Short mmCIF file of C-alpha atoms (C1' of nucleotides) in Angstrom, two decimals:
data_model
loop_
_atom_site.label_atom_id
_atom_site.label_comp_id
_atom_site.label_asym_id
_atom_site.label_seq_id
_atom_site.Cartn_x
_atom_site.Cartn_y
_atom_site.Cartn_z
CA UNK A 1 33.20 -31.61 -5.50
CA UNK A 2 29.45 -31.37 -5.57
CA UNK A 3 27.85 -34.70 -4.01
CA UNK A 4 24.49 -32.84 -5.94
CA UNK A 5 24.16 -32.51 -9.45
CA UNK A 6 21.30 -30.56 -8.62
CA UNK A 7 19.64 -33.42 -10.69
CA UNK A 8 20.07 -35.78 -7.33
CA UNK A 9 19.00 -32.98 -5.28
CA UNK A 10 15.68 -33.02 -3.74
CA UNK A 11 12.94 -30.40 -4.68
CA UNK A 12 13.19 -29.19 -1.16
CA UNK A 13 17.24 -28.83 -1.82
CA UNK A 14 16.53 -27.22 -5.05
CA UNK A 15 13.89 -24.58 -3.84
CA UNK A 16 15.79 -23.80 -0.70
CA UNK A 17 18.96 -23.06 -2.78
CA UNK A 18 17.43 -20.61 -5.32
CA UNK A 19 15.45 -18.96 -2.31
CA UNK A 20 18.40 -18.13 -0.91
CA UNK A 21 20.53 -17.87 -3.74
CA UNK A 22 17.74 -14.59 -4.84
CA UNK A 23 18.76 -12.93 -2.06
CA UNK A 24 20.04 -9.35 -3.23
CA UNK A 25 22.59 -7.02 -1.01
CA UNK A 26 20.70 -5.93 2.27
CA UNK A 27 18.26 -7.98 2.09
CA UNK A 28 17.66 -9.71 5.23
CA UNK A 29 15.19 -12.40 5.92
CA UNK A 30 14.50 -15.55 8.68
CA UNK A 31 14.89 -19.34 8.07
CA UNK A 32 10.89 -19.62 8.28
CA UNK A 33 11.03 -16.96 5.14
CA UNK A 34 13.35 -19.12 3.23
CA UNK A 35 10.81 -22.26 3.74
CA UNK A 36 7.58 -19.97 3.02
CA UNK A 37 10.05 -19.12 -0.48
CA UNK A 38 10.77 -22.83 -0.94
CA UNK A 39 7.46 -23.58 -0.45
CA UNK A 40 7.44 -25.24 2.94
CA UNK A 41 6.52 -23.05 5.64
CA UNK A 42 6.84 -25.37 8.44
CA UNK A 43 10.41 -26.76 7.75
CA UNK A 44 12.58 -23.67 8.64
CA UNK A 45 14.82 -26.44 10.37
CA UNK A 46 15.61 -27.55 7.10
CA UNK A 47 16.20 -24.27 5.70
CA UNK A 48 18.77 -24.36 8.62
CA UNK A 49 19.94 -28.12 7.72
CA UNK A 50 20.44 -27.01 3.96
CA UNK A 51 22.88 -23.82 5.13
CA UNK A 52 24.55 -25.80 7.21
CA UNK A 53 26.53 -27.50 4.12
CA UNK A 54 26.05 -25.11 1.55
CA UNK A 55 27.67 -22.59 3.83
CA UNK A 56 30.35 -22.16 0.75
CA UNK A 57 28.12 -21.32 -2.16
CA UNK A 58 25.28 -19.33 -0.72
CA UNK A 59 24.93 -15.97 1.38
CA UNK A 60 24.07 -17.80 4.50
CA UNK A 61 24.78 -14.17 6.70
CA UNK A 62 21.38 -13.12 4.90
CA UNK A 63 19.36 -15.32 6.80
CA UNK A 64 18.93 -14.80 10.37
CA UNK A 65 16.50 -15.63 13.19
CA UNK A 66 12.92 -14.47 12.92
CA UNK A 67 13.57 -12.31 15.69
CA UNK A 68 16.42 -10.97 14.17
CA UNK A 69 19.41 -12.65 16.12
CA UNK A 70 22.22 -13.78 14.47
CA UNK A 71 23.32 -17.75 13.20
CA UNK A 72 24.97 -19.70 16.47
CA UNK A 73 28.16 -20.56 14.77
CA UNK A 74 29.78 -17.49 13.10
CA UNK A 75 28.05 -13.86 14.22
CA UNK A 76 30.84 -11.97 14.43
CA UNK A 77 31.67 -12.52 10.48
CA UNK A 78 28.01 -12.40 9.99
CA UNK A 79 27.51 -9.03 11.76
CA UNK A 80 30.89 -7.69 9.35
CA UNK A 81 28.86 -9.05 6.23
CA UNK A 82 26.17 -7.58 6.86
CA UNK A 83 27.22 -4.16 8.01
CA UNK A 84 29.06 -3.60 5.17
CA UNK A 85 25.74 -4.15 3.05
CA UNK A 86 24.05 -1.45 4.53
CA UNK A 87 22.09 -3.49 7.47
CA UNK A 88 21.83 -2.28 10.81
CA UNK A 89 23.03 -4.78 13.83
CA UNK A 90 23.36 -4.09 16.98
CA UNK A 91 24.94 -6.45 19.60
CA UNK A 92 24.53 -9.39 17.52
CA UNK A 93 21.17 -8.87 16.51
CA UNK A 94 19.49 -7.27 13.35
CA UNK A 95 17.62 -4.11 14.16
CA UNK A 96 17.01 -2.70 10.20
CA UNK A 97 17.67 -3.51 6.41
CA UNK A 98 17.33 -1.85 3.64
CA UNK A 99 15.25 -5.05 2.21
CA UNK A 100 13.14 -8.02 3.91
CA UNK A 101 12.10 -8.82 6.74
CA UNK A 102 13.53 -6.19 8.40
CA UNK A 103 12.85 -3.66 6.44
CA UNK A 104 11.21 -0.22 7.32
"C1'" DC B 1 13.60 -48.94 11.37
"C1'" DA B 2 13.90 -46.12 15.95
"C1'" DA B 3 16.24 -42.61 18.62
"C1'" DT B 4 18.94 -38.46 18.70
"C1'" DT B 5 20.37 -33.99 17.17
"C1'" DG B 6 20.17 -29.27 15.22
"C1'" DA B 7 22.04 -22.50 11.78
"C1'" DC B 8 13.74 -22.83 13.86
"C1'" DG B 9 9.22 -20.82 15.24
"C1'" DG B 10 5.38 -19.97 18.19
"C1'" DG B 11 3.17 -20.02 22.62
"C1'" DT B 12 3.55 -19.39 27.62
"C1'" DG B 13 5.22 -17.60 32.06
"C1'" DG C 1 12.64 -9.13 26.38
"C1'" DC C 2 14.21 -13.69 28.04
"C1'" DA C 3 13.84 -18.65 29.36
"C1'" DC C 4 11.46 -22.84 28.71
"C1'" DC C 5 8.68 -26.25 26.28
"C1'" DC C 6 6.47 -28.36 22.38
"C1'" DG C 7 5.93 -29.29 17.47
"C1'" DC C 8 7.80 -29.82 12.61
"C1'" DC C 9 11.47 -31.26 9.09
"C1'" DA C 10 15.62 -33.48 7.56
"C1'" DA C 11 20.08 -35.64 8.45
"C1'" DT C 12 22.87 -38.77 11.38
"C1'" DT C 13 23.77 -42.50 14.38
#
DNA sequence: CAATTGACGGGTG
DNA sequence: GCACCCGCCAATT
C-alpha cells in the first residue's frame, strides 16, 4: 500500500515523481535532469533516493547516468527495456535515443 | 541530534 | 576514457 498519499509527500517527492513519470518511450535522460525537472538541480542523489522505492510505479530504466552508464543494481533488464524502445546501448552504457539527453 | 550511506555530478590526474 | 576525491541532498542508523 502507498505509505504517500501524495498529500504526505514532500514537494521534492511530488516533482520528482511527475518528472519522471513525463517521461515518453525513448526518451532517455540523467538523475541531474530529473532534479533540474523537479526543480532542484543540485539533488540528483535524491532523484536517485526517490527511484530507489518507487522502482514499481515509475520507468526508472529511463534515467541513467549523466554519462550515459547504466543504474548499479539491474542493467541487464535496463539495457532489455530500453532496447526495445528504440535506444541504442552498448555494453551497458547508452550511446543514442531517439529523445533526451541523448538524443542526436 | 550526529554519523553513515547511497540508483549523482563535476573537477582533476 | 577511467579512477579518485569532494560537495550536495535525503534517508537510515
Amino acid at each position: 500500500m502507498a505509505k504517500w498519499s501524495i498529500s504526505d509527500a514532500t514537494p521534492l517527492e511530488q516533482a520528482l515523481t511527475i518528472a519522471v513519470a513525463s517521461l515518453e518511450e525513448g526518451e532517455v535522460v540523467s538523475y541531474g535532469d530529473v532534479a533540474v525537472r523537479a526543480g532542484r538541480p543540485d539533488a540528483p542523489r535524491a532523484a536517485g533516493a526517490l527511484l530507489a522505492k518507487s522502482l514499481t510505479s515509475l520507468p526508472w530504466w529511463r534515467v541513467v547516468y549523466a554519462s550515459g552508464k547504466l543504474a548499479p543494481c539491474n542493467p541487464t533488464l535496463q539495457k532489455k527495456y530500453l532496447h526495445g524502445e528504440g535506444v541504442v546501448v552498448r555494453d551497458d552504457r547508452v550511446v543514442r535515443s531517439p529523445l533526451g539527453r541523448f538524443a542526436k
